[in-house]
């Protein structure tokens, strides 16, 4: 019977750092399992289950036993409590399957370690990180007053002096969900160029470990803004439900809200104007969560579109199965079937054109105003790269839809984790002007998505750059859409629309 949980050598080294620098226990042995328990608690804060990555046996394992972690067969013994908690969470009886129980515990422990690693910088207080991440999950509703992760102006001022820039603050910094905005008046015109060129040195001078400082002008004499990232332990998540109201009042034909801007204001745009969108980011960047925010925005509309969803991986959108507004009420996971359905959409464009003529309308909005029940259709393709590489002839119908479908109310929402020239080919690119880039590995990936670099400096977890036709590039932080939000939205849509 399994009773060990394994960690990599690096994870073991991280235990040591937490013990020595974080908890300040003078390297006393015997507290490893405290950290493992903290890590499990941290992982349980996430709404999803830790994936296979955390299951694999590390090459050079360091081992802890259930006896140490849950106190199994010792005093006090929390083993049953752990098993019950995980069984309830997974809706699965782990008392019946001991090996699975140990594996699930290992996955949570290792993911929790990774999350702690992301949010704690040695040299800062580990206790603060714990308080923030385990007890408080402040949301974007909180007021925008100074946050403890903000760089104070005296530190910023010293950094500015080191790069030879004279500046004075205008008011207090504004704490957005992840960045703090400092508004400044520069001493002289020459300071502008010095600041622009010295941003990296400034980041170094004020001790910024990761992330880059963004810089922009604002109206007023010699006024600029600096957006400075906070450590991830001081980020505030952006929950989904409060955002819904913000975009319901929008007069857009199909309002979509993927998240909030740097200072926490909802970002809302009209998908009809988009009229197609390409979303890309490296694995784990928050692409699925971002797609969910877009889709839930659409479902919340008084006049939601019909959806056709294609997901070759078949895992990320399972909660949409059974949605009455979903064509076939099922996400299409088989690529051959998906191509057949896309070709049918191409034919449907002609039929829709015919119906527009019957109503004497030039587009779907006019047809609906004249009494046509025609709904918009949004064709969603996740993992576009896999789909196009499968050589099933998927590109041709997608290009035709991208070129022609706007007037008849058919829109594309395409996503990929592999933004490469071959997987976002020329004809699609040319016809899909609206793009969202989540974090990518290289600036060349960013250029494929946005036609400019920048997305390689984003900070994961839904951090994004949005490019809409004719508008300047916008930095945004994605709403944290949970599985429960999706289930609620699907149930609500099913009760409102048939
Ligand atoms: N807006 C957000 N706010 C907070 N956390 C987020 C947000 N978006 C994503 N995350 C975190 O990042 C994790 C990965 O997100 P997601 O599954 O959407 O990534 P992905 O890019 O779709 O990954 P993959 O391509 O591997 O499926 C989530 O489990 C969540 O913990």
Tab-separated table of C-alpha atoms in Angstrom, residues 1-463:
chain	number	residue	atom	x	y	z
A	1	UNK	CA	0.000	0.000	0.000
A	2	UNK	CA	1.368	3.405	-1.025
A	3	UNK	CA	2.073	5.737	1.829
A	4	UNK	CA	4.779	8.077	0.516
A	5	UNK	CA	4.701	11.436	-1.184
A	6	UNK	CA	7.649	12.390	-3.328
A	7	UNK	CA	9.272	15.716	-4.030
A	8	UNK	CA	12.021	16.785	-6.381
A	9	UNK	CA	15.396	17.883	-5.116
A	10	UNK	CA	14.447	21.474	-6.036
A	11	UNK	CA	11.247	21.256	-4.022
A	12	UNK	CA	13.212	19.877	-1.085
A	13	UNK	CA	15.623	22.820	-1.383
A	14	UNK	CA	12.632	25.168	-1.350
A	15	UNK	CA	11.454	23.540	1.926
A	16	UNK	CA	14.817	24.402	3.395
A	17	UNK	CA	14.553	28.011	2.259
A	18	UNK	CA	11.109	28.387	3.760
A	19	UNK	CA	12.325	26.874	7.007
A	20	UNK	CA	15.474	28.985	7.185
A	21	UNK	CA	14.389	32.305	5.668
A	22	UNK	CA	10.598	32.180	5.758
A	23	UNK	CA	9.633	30.609	9.063
A	24	UNK	CA	12.996	31.444	10.634
A	25	UNK	CA	13.212	28.113	12.373
A	26	UNK	CA	17.025	27.971	12.256
A	27	UNK	CA	16.965	24.979	9.958
A	28	UNK	CA	15.370	22.816	12.663
A	29	UNK	CA	14.528	19.430	11.133
A	30	UNK	CA	11.124	17.933	11.548
A	31	UNK	CA	8.978	20.786	10.252
A	32	UNK	CA	8.868	19.700	6.622
A	33	UNK	CA	5.381	18.409	7.007
A	34	UNK	CA	4.137	21.769	8.236
A	35	UNK	CA	5.157	23.167	4.896
A	36	UNK	CA	3.600	20.258	3.064
A	37	UNK	CA	0.357	20.884	4.914
A	38	UNK	CA	0.549	24.604	4.082
A	39	UNK	CA	1.203	23.688	0.444
A	40	UNK	CA	-1.818	21.359	0.385
A	41	UNK	CA	-3.977	24.124	1.875
A	42	UNK	CA	-2.670	26.560	-0.746
A	43	UNK	CA	-3.463	24.158	-3.579
A	44	UNK	CA	-6.972	23.605	-2.199
A	45	UNK	CA	-7.583	27.345	-2.668
A	46	UNK	CA	-7.631	26.766	-6.421
A	47	UNK	CA	-10.941	25.776	-7.941
A	48	UNK	CA	-9.565	23.104	-10.261
A	49	UNK	CA	-7.772	19.853	-9.523
A	50	UNK	CA	-3.978	19.679	-9.952
A	51	UNK	CA	-3.128	17.956	-13.188
A	52	UNK	CA	-0.934	15.013	-14.217
A	53	UNK	CA	2.196	17.146	-14.068
A	54	UNK	CA	2.236	16.859	-10.292
A	55	UNK	CA	1.688	13.130	-10.330
A	56	UNK	CA	4.792	12.021	-12.174
A	57	UNK	CA	7.447	10.519	-9.956
A	58	UNK	CA	10.351	12.962	-9.854
A	59	UNK	CA	13.701	11.648	-11.034
A	60	UNK	CA	15.495	12.120	-7.723
A	61	UNK	CA	12.738	11.776	-5.238
A	62	UNK	CA	12.770	13.062	-1.732
A	63	UNK	CA	10.218	11.172	0.302
A	64	UNK	CA	7.797	11.997	3.131
A	65	UNK	CA	5.375	9.503	4.682
A	66	UNK	CA	1.688	9.808	5.455
A	67	UNK	CA	2.646	9.351	9.070
A	68	UNK	CA	4.395	12.749	8.832
A	69	UNK	CA	1.946	14.566	6.599
A	70	UNK	CA	-1.468	13.514	7.851
A	71	UNK	CA	-0.352	11.950	11.126
A	72	UNK	CA	-1.692	8.569	9.954
A	73	UNK	CA	-1.618	6.057	12.864
A	74	UNK	CA	-0.141	8.695	15.168
A	75	UNK	CA	-1.531	11.208	17.643
A	76	UNK	CA	-3.218	13.430	16.471
A	77	UNK	CA	-4.276	11.457	13.373
A	78	UNK	CA	-5.772	13.715	10.675
A	79	UNK	CA	-5.651	11.077	7.974
A	80	UNK	CA	-9.422	10.498	7.849
A	81	UNK	CA	-10.008	14.245	7.829
A	82	UNK	CA	-7.692	14.675	4.806
A	83	UNK	CA	-9.325	11.729	2.991
A	84	UNK	CA	-12.814	13.083	3.711
A	85	UNK	CA	-11.927	16.593	2.525
A	86	UNK	CA	-10.443	15.332	-0.732
A	87	UNK	CA	-13.320	12.861	-1.285
A	88	UNK	CA	-15.899	15.628	-0.897
A	89	UNK	CA	-13.982	17.942	-3.179
A	90	UNK	CA	-13.635	15.302	-5.907
A	91	UNK	CA	-17.045	13.762	-5.326
A	92	UNK	CA	-15.300	10.406	-5.242
A	93	UNK	CA	-14.771	7.935	-2.354
A	94	UNK	CA	-11.035	7.986	-1.665
A	95	UNK	CA	-11.436	5.740	1.409
A	96	UNK	CA	-12.119	2.976	-1.095
A	97	UNK	CA	-8.997	3.692	-3.127
A	98	UNK	CA	-6.045	4.340	-0.892
A	99	UNK	CA	-3.446	4.633	-3.669
A	100	UNK	CA	-5.504	7.260	-5.458
A	101	UNK	CA	-5.873	9.149	-2.172
A	102	UNK	CA	-2.081	9.280	-1.752
A	103	UNK	CA	-1.641	10.323	-5.374
A	104	UNK	CA	-4.192	13.150	-5.025
A	105	UNK	CA	-2.466	14.300	-1.863
A	106	UNK	CA	0.853	14.336	-3.698
A	107	UNK	CA	-0.598	16.356	-6.574
A	108	UNK	CA	-1.969	18.975	-4.184
A	109	UNK	CA	1.258	19.115	-2.182
A	110	UNK	CA	3.418	19.630	-5.262
A	111	UNK	CA	1.109	22.165	-6.903
A	112	UNK	CA	0.879	24.022	-3.591
A	113	UNK	CA	4.679	24.160	-3.424
A	114	UNK	CA	4.750	25.626	-6.924
A	115	UNK	CA	2.154	28.275	-6.008
A	116	UNK	CA	4.080	29.207	-2.867
A	117	UNK	CA	7.227	29.422	-4.930
A	118	UNK	CA	5.507	31.871	-7.284
A	119	UNK	CA	4.226	34.130	-4.540
A	120	UNK	CA	7.057	34.322	-2.025
A	121	UNK	CA	10.299	36.182	-2.626
A	122	UNK	CA	12.960	35.204	-0.071
A	123	UNK	CA	13.767	38.318	1.900
A	124	UNK	CA	10.099	39.242	2.251
A	125	UNK	CA	7.760	37.955	4.930
A	126	UNK	CA	6.549	34.410	4.326
A	127	UNK	CA	3.924	34.965	7.015
A	128	UNK	CA	2.405	37.835	5.005
A	129	UNK	CA	2.237	35.631	1.919
A	130	UNK	CA	0.455	32.965	3.951
A	131	UNK	CA	-1.993	35.432	5.407
A	132	UNK	CA	-2.754	36.832	1.965
A	133	UNK	CA	-3.041	33.560	0.153
A	134	UNK	CA	-4.681	31.373	2.776
A	135	UNK	CA	-6.922	33.739	4.690
A	136	UNK	CA	-7.647	36.805	2.603
A	137	UNK	CA	-8.501	36.651	-1.033
A	138	UNK	CA	-9.262	40.330	-1.414
A	139	UNK	CA	-11.120	41.037	-4.600
A	140	UNK	CA	-11.170	43.872	-7.045
A	141	UNK	CA	-14.209	45.260	-5.215
A	142	UNK	CA	-11.920	46.391	-2.436
A	143	UNK	CA	-11.113	50.053	-2.514
A	144	UNK	CA	-8.111	51.099	-4.501
A	145	UNK	CA	-6.224	52.474	-1.542
A	146	UNK	CA	-2.538	51.861	-1.047
A	147	UNK	CA	-1.755	48.161	-0.862
A	148	UNK	CA	1.073	46.704	1.113
A	149	UNK	CA	2.771	45.423	-2.038
A	150	UNK	CA	2.967	48.954	-3.469
A	151	UNK	CA	6.382	50.506	-3.934
A	152	UNK	CA	6.420	53.569	-1.671
A	153	UNK	CA	7.218	56.893	-3.305
A	154	UNK	CA	10.408	57.471	-1.301
A	155	UNK	CA	11.832	54.212	-2.699
A	156	UNK	CA	10.647	55.096	-6.193
A	157	UNK	CA	12.114	58.575	-5.859
A	158	UNK	CA	15.532	57.141	-4.907
A	159	UNK	CA	15.363	54.819	-7.915
A	160	UNK	CA	14.439	57.711	-10.184
A	161	UNK	CA	17.346	59.742	-8.827
A	162	UNK	CA	19.704	56.882	-9.634
A	163	UNK	CA	18.691	57.088	-13.282
A	164	UNK	CA	18.921	60.857	-13.185
A	165	UNK	CA	15.195	61.622	-13.292
A	166	UNK	CA	13.571	64.337	-11.236
A	167	UNK	CA	9.873	63.692	-10.518
A	168	UNK	CA	7.132	64.433	-8.012
A	169	UNK	CA	4.088	62.285	-7.232
A	170	UNK	CA	0.545	63.326	-8.054
A	171	UNK	CA	-1.565	61.838	-5.244
A	172	UNK	CA	-1.250	58.315	-3.863
A	173	UNK	CA	-0.528	55.367	-6.152
A	174	UNK	CA	-3.629	53.518	-7.375
A	175	UNK	CA	-3.544	49.801	-6.534
A	176	UNK	CA	-4.929	47.805	-9.442
A	177	UNK	CA	-5.282	44.051	-9.131
A	178	UNK	CA	-1.636	43.357	-9.929
A	179	UNK	CA	0.107	46.621	-10.761
A	180	UNK	CA	0.276	49.909	-8.930
A	181	UNK	CA	-0.096	53.056	-10.957
A	182	UNK	CA	2.097	55.978	-9.925
A	183	UNK	CA	1.256	59.327	-11.502
A	184	UNK	CA	4.153	61.736	-11.681
A	185	UNK	CA	5.061	65.220	-12.816
A	186	UNK	CA	8.555	65.290	-14.282
A	187	UNK	CA	10.936	68.046	-13.251
A	188	UNK	CA	11.978	68.900	-16.813
A	189	UNK	CA	11.336	67.869	-20.399
A	190	UNK	CA	14.714	66.111	-20.582
A	191	UNK	CA	13.569	63.752	-17.780
A	192	UNK	CA	11.059	62.173	-20.153
A	193	UNK	CA	13.640	60.584	-22.391
A	194	UNK	CA	15.853	59.579	-19.461
A	195	UNK	CA	12.920	57.795	-17.853
A	196	UNK	CA	11.878	56.078	-21.079
A	197	UNK	CA	15.382	54.733	-21.619
A	198	UNK	CA	16.032	53.945	-17.968
A	199	UNK	CA	13.015	51.765	-17.159
A	200	UNK	CA	15.024	48.558	-16.809
A	201	UNK	CA	17.575	50.234	-14.565
A	202	UNK	CA	14.734	51.693	-12.524
A	203	UNK	CA	13.195	48.226	-12.070
A	204	UNK	CA	16.589	47.011	-10.883
A	205	UNK	CA	17.092	50.002	-8.587
A	206	UNK	CA	13.779	49.553	-6.779
A	207	UNK	CA	14.379	45.808	-6.407
A	208	UNK	CA	11.722	44.489	-8.748
A	209	UNK	CA	12.351	40.748	-9.034
A	210	UNK	CA	10.127	39.999	-12.001
A	211	UNK	CA	7.893	41.888	-14.417
A	212	UNK	CA	8.578	45.108	-16.234
A	213	UNK	CA	7.572	48.691	-15.548
A	214	UNK	CA	5.188	50.177	-18.117
A	215	UNK	CA	5.393	53.855	-18.882
A	216	UNK	CA	3.018	56.272	-20.595
A	217	UNK	CA	2.096	59.937	-20.951
A	218	UNK	CA	-1.084	61.440	-19.637
A	219	UNK	CA	-2.777	64.764	-20.305
A	220	UNK	CA	-1.185	67.675	-18.436
A	221	UNK	CA	2.190	69.376	-18.391
A	222	UNK	CA	5.115	66.903	-18.030
A	223	UNK	CA	2.778	64.248	-16.613
A	224	UNK	CA	3.501	60.542	-16.889
A	225	UNK	CA	2.251	57.281	-15.370
A	226	UNK	CA	4.326	54.314	-14.272
A	227	UNK	CA	2.648	50.933	-13.802
A	228	UNK	CA	4.766	48.909	-11.401
A	229	UNK	CA	4.044	45.208	-10.788
A	230	UNK	CA	3.580	44.003	-7.229
A	231	UNK	CA	4.895	40.612	-6.054
A	232	UNK	CA	2.347	37.931	-6.916
A	233	UNK	CA	1.610	37.397	-3.211
A	234	UNK	CA	0.061	40.905	-3.192
A	235	UNK	CA	-2.172	40.414	-6.254
A	236	UNK	CA	-5.916	40.528	-6.000
A	237	UNK	CA	-7.915	38.088	-8.094
A	238	UNK	CA	-10.796	39.445	-10.144
A	239	UNK	CA	-13.851	37.302	-9.413
A	240	UNK	CA	-16.367	36.870	-12.200
A	241	UNK	CA	-19.837	37.551	-10.677
A	242	UNK	CA	-19.315	41.264	-9.847
A	243	UNK	CA	-18.163	41.960	-13.391
A	244	UNK	CA	-21.376	40.729	-14.975
A	245	UNK	CA	-23.342	43.773	-13.884
A	246	UNK	CA	-20.652	46.068	-15.233
A	247	UNK	CA	-21.134	44.947	-18.798
A	248	UNK	CA	-24.857	44.230	-18.703
A	249	UNK	CA	-25.458	47.986	-18.858
A	250	UNK	CA	-23.342	48.291	-22.016
A	251	UNK	CA	-25.244	49.116	-25.202
A	252	UNK	CA	-22.993	46.875	-27.320
A	253	UNK	CA	-24.776	44.325	-29.532
A	254	UNK	CA	-22.736	41.530	-27.954
A	255	UNK	CA	-20.835	42.887	-24.942
A	256	UNK	CA	-17.809	40.893	-23.865
A	257	UNK	CA	-15.744	41.427	-20.730
A	258	UNK	CA	-12.557	39.361	-20.391
A	259	UNK	CA	-11.434	41.144	-17.212
A	260	UNK	CA	-10.319	44.511	-15.891
A	261	UNK	CA	-7.694	47.075	-16.844
A	262	UNK	CA	-4.582	48.032	-14.884
A	263	UNK	CA	-6.526	50.090	-12.334
A	264	UNK	CA	-9.333	47.558	-11.982
A	265	UNK	CA	-11.986	49.024	-14.296
A	266	UNK	CA	-13.935	46.450	-16.365
A	267	UNK	CA	-12.786	46.120	-19.980
A	268	UNK	CA	-15.845	45.764	-22.187
A	269	UNK	CA	-15.946	45.541	-25.974
A	270	UNK	CA	-18.462	44.614	-28.639
A	271	UNK	CA	-17.717	41.217	-30.167
A	272	UNK	CA	-19.839	42.138	-33.174
A	273	UNK	CA	-17.386	44.905	-33.962
A	274	UNK	CA	-14.418	42.557	-33.453
A	275	UNK	CA	-15.909	40.655	-35.497
A	276	UNK	CA	-13.641	37.611	-35.086
A	277	UNK	CA	-11.037	37.007	-32.402
A	278	UNK	CA	-7.802	35.063	-31.955
A	279	UNK	CA	-6.683	34.198	-28.413
A	280	UNK	CA	-3.251	32.704	-27.763
A	281	UNK	CA	-0.904	32.072	-24.862
A	282	UNK	CA	1.509	29.489	-23.539
A	283	UNK	CA	0.192	26.552	-21.596
A	284	UNK	CA	-0.957	27.610	-18.142
A	285	UNK	CA	-1.180	31.290	-19.125
A	286	UNK	CA	-4.917	31.415	-18.446
A	287	UNK	CA	-6.247	30.954	-21.956
A	288	UNK	CA	-9.095	28.598	-21.029
A	289	UNK	CA	-10.176	30.890	-18.208
A	290	UNK	CA	-10.112	33.847	-20.635
A	291	UNK	CA	-12.187	31.922	-23.197
A	292	UNK	CA	-14.680	31.125	-20.441
A	293	UNK	CA	-14.980	34.829	-19.554
A	294	UNK	CA	-15.706	35.654	-23.205
A	295	UNK	CA	-18.232	32.831	-23.539
A	296	UNK	CA	-19.981	33.613	-20.251
A	297	UNK	CA	-20.235	37.272	-21.296
A	298	UNK	CA	-22.032	36.119	-24.434
A	299	UNK	CA	-24.363	33.793	-22.518
A	300	UNK	CA	-25.289	36.638	-20.152
A	301	UNK	CA	-26.565	38.737	-23.076
A	302	UNK	CA	-30.324	39.268	-23.476
A	303	UNK	CA	-29.801	38.130	-26.961
A	304	UNK	CA	-27.109	35.430	-26.739
A	305	UNK	CA	-25.641	33.810	-29.840
A	306	UNK	CA	-25.803	30.141	-30.678
A	307	UNK	CA	-22.404	28.476	-30.129
A	308	UNK	CA	-20.591	25.842	-32.133
A	309	UNK	CA	-17.691	24.618	-30.007
A	310	UNK	CA	-14.784	22.549	-31.271
A	311	UNK	CA	-12.191	21.291	-28.808
A	312	UNK	CA	-9.842	18.585	-30.083
A	313	UNK	CA	-8.486	18.025	-26.549
A	314	UNK	CA	-12.016	17.556	-25.267
A	315	UNK	CA	-11.301	18.561	-21.682
A	316	UNK	CA	-11.480	22.300	-21.238
A	317	UNK	CA	-15.102	22.923	-22.180
A	318	UNK	CA	-16.903	19.833	-20.876
A	319	UNK	CA	-19.207	21.989	-18.703
A	320	UNK	CA	-20.860	23.384	-21.840
A	321	UNK	CA	-22.218	19.966	-22.866
A	322	UNK	CA	-25.980	20.122	-22.497
A	323	UNK	CA	-26.184	23.878	-23.172
A	324	UNK	CA	-29.263	24.398	-25.299
A	325	UNK	CA	-27.622	27.258	-27.177
A	326	UNK	CA	-24.805	24.890	-28.162
A	327	UNK	CA	-25.188	23.370	-31.618
A	328	UNK	CA	-25.851	19.643	-31.063
A	329	UNK	CA	-25.789	20.390	-27.314
A	330	UNK	CA	-22.307	18.883	-27.262
A	331	UNK	CA	-18.768	20.193	-27.672
A	332	UNK	CA	-17.341	18.632	-30.839
A	333	UNK	CA	-14.125	16.761	-30.058
A	334	UNK	CA	-13.694	14.641	-33.158
A	335	UNK	CA	-11.859	16.561	-35.871
A	336	UNK	CA	-13.494	14.928	-38.902
A	337	UNK	CA	-16.955	15.754	-37.512
A	338	UNK	CA	-15.790	19.281	-36.737
A	339	UNK	CA	-14.749	19.914	-40.353
A	340	UNK	CA	-18.110	18.622	-41.588
A	341	UNK	CA	-19.846	21.067	-39.239
A	342	UNK	CA	-17.658	23.967	-40.395
A	343	UNK	CA	-18.514	23.227	-44.028
A	344	UNK	CA	-22.175	23.247	-43.062
A	345	UNK	CA	-21.628	26.703	-41.526
A	346	UNK	CA	-20.182	27.905	-44.851
A	347	UNK	CA	-23.358	26.739	-46.591
A	348	UNK	CA	-25.452	28.312	-43.876
A	349	UNK	CA	-23.898	31.687	-44.743
A	350	UNK	CA	-25.661	31.579	-48.112
A	351	UNK	CA	-28.957	30.519	-46.550
A	352	UNK	CA	-28.655	33.365	-44.068
A	353	UNK	CA	-27.935	35.809	-46.880
A	354	UNK	CA	-31.155	34.655	-48.526
A	355	UNK	CA	-33.133	35.222	-45.323
A	356	UNK	CA	-31.682	38.722	-44.991
A	357	UNK	CA	-32.993	39.493	-48.461
A	358	UNK	CA	-36.460	38.236	-47.457
A	359	UNK	CA	-36.469	40.745	-44.620
A	360	UNK	CA	-35.044	43.487	-46.813
A	361	UNK	CA	-32.142	43.739	-44.376
A	362	UNK	CA	-28.444	44.405	-44.986
A	363	UNK	CA	-27.301	42.654	-41.834
A	364	UNK	CA	-28.542	40.507	-38.993
A	365	UNK	CA	-29.238	43.468	-36.694
A	366	UNK	CA	-31.636	44.949	-39.275
A	367	UNK	CA	-33.221	41.530	-39.883
A	368	UNK	CA	-33.840	41.035	-36.173
A	369	UNK	CA	-35.290	44.527	-35.905
A	370	UNK	CA	-37.666	43.543	-38.737
A	371	UNK	CA	-38.786	40.460	-36.788
A	372	UNK	CA	-36.426	37.702	-37.939
A	373	UNK	CA	-35.630	35.189	-35.165
A	374	UNK	CA	-32.160	34.588	-36.638
A	375	UNK	CA	-29.504	34.295	-33.918
A	376	UNK	CA	-25.849	35.157	-34.209
A	377	UNK	CA	-23.569	32.120	-34.326
A	378	UNK	CA	-20.151	32.073	-32.665
A	379	UNK	CA	-17.839	29.309	-33.865
A	380	UNK	CA	-15.320	28.510	-31.133
A	381	UNK	CA	-12.187	26.485	-31.877
A	382	UNK	CA	-9.816	25.622	-29.042
A	383	UNK	CA	-6.369	24.254	-29.864
A	384	UNK	CA	-6.486	25.722	-33.363
A	385	UNK	CA	-2.930	24.492	-34.039
A	386	UNK	CA	-3.839	20.835	-33.502
A	387	UNK	CA	-6.940	21.282	-35.607
A	388	UNK	CA	-5.109	22.857	-38.544
A	389	UNK	CA	-2.199	20.399	-38.335
A	390	UNK	CA	-4.565	17.436	-38.428
A	391	UNK	CA	-4.781	17.932	-42.220
A	392	UNK	CA	-8.525	17.496	-42.275
A	393	UNK	CA	-9.036	20.532	-44.518
A	394	UNK	CA	-10.098	22.726	-41.616
A	395	UNK	CA	-8.396	25.877	-42.816
A	396	UNK	CA	-10.484	26.485	-45.908
A	397	UNK	CA	-13.931	26.728	-44.247
A	398	UNK	CA	-12.459	28.814	-41.412
A	399	UNK	CA	-10.987	31.281	-43.896
A	400	UNK	CA	-14.290	31.502	-45.758
A	401	UNK	CA	-16.175	32.191	-42.569
A	402	UNK	CA	-13.594	34.793	-41.498
A	403	UNK	CA	-13.884	36.551	-44.871
A	404	UNK	CA	-17.608	36.614	-45.326
A	405	UNK	CA	-19.627	35.915	-42.237
A	406	UNK	CA	-19.811	39.298	-40.566
A	407	UNK	CA	-23.026	40.601	-42.139
A	408	UNK	CA	-24.905	37.362	-41.530
A	409	UNK	CA	-23.923	37.305	-37.860
A	410	UNK	CA	-21.373	34.486	-37.761
A	411	UNK	CA	-18.221	35.093	-35.728
A	412	UNK	CA	-15.053	33.140	-35.024
A	413	UNK	CA	-13.332	32.771	-31.654
A	414	UNK	CA	-10.106	30.832	-32.180
A	415	UNK	CA	-7.570	29.855	-29.528
A	416	UNK	CA	-4.206	28.199	-29.463
A	417	UNK	CA	-1.290	27.586	-27.137
A	418	UNK	CA	1.086	27.362	-30.091
A	419	UNK	CA	1.154	30.712	-31.852
A	420	UNK	CA	3.275	29.893	-34.891
A	421	UNK	CA	3.143	31.226	-38.418
A	422	UNK	CA	1.971	27.823	-39.676
A	423	UNK	CA	-0.823	27.599	-37.132
A	424	UNK	CA	-2.165	31.116	-37.683
A	425	UNK	CA	-1.792	31.274	-41.434
A	426	UNK	CA	-1.882	34.394	-43.590
A	427	UNK	CA	-5.460	34.341	-44.807
A	428	UNK	CA	-6.838	33.791	-41.326
A	429	UNK	CA	-4.538	36.465	-39.882
A	430	UNK	CA	-5.617	39.002	-42.456
A	431	UNK	CA	-9.281	38.469	-41.638
A	432	UNK	CA	-9.058	38.271	-37.844
A	433	UNK	CA	-8.009	41.729	-36.705
A	434	UNK	CA	-8.892	41.358	-33.021
A	435	UNK	CA	-6.459	39.454	-30.849
A	436	UNK	CA	-5.792	38.630	-27.219
A	437	UNK	CA	-2.298	37.597	-26.179
A	438	UNK	CA	-1.755	35.946	-22.827
A	439	UNK	CA	1.754	35.262	-21.570
A	440	UNK	CA	4.013	33.713	-24.202
A	441	UNK	CA	7.582	32.489	-24.036
A	442	UNK	CA	9.229	34.545	-26.753
A	443	UNK	CA	8.756	37.958	-28.289
A	444	UNK	CA	8.415	36.255	-31.682
A	445	UNK	CA	5.280	34.472	-30.353
A	446	UNK	CA	3.942	37.837	-29.273
A	447	UNK	CA	4.549	39.263	-32.746
A	448	UNK	CA	2.629	36.421	-34.353
A	449	UNK	CA	-0.379	37.149	-32.158
A	450	UNK	CA	-0.311	40.946	-31.917
A	451	UNK	CA	2.093	42.019	-34.660
A	452	UNK	CA	4.223	43.487	-31.873
A	453	UNK	CA	6.230	42.261	-28.895
A	454	UNK	CA	5.186	42.636	-25.261
A	455	UNK	CA	3.276	39.469	-24.349
A	456	UNK	CA	6.536	37.774	-23.349
A	457	UNK	CA	6.705	40.194	-20.368
A	458	UNK	CA	3.231	39.362	-19.040
A	459	UNK	CA	2.838	37.658	-15.672
A	460	UNK	CA	0.712	34.519	-16.318
A	461	UNK	CA	-2.624	33.802	-14.554
A	462	UNK	CA	-4.786	35.683	-17.009
A	463	UNK	CA	-2.490	38.665	-17.576
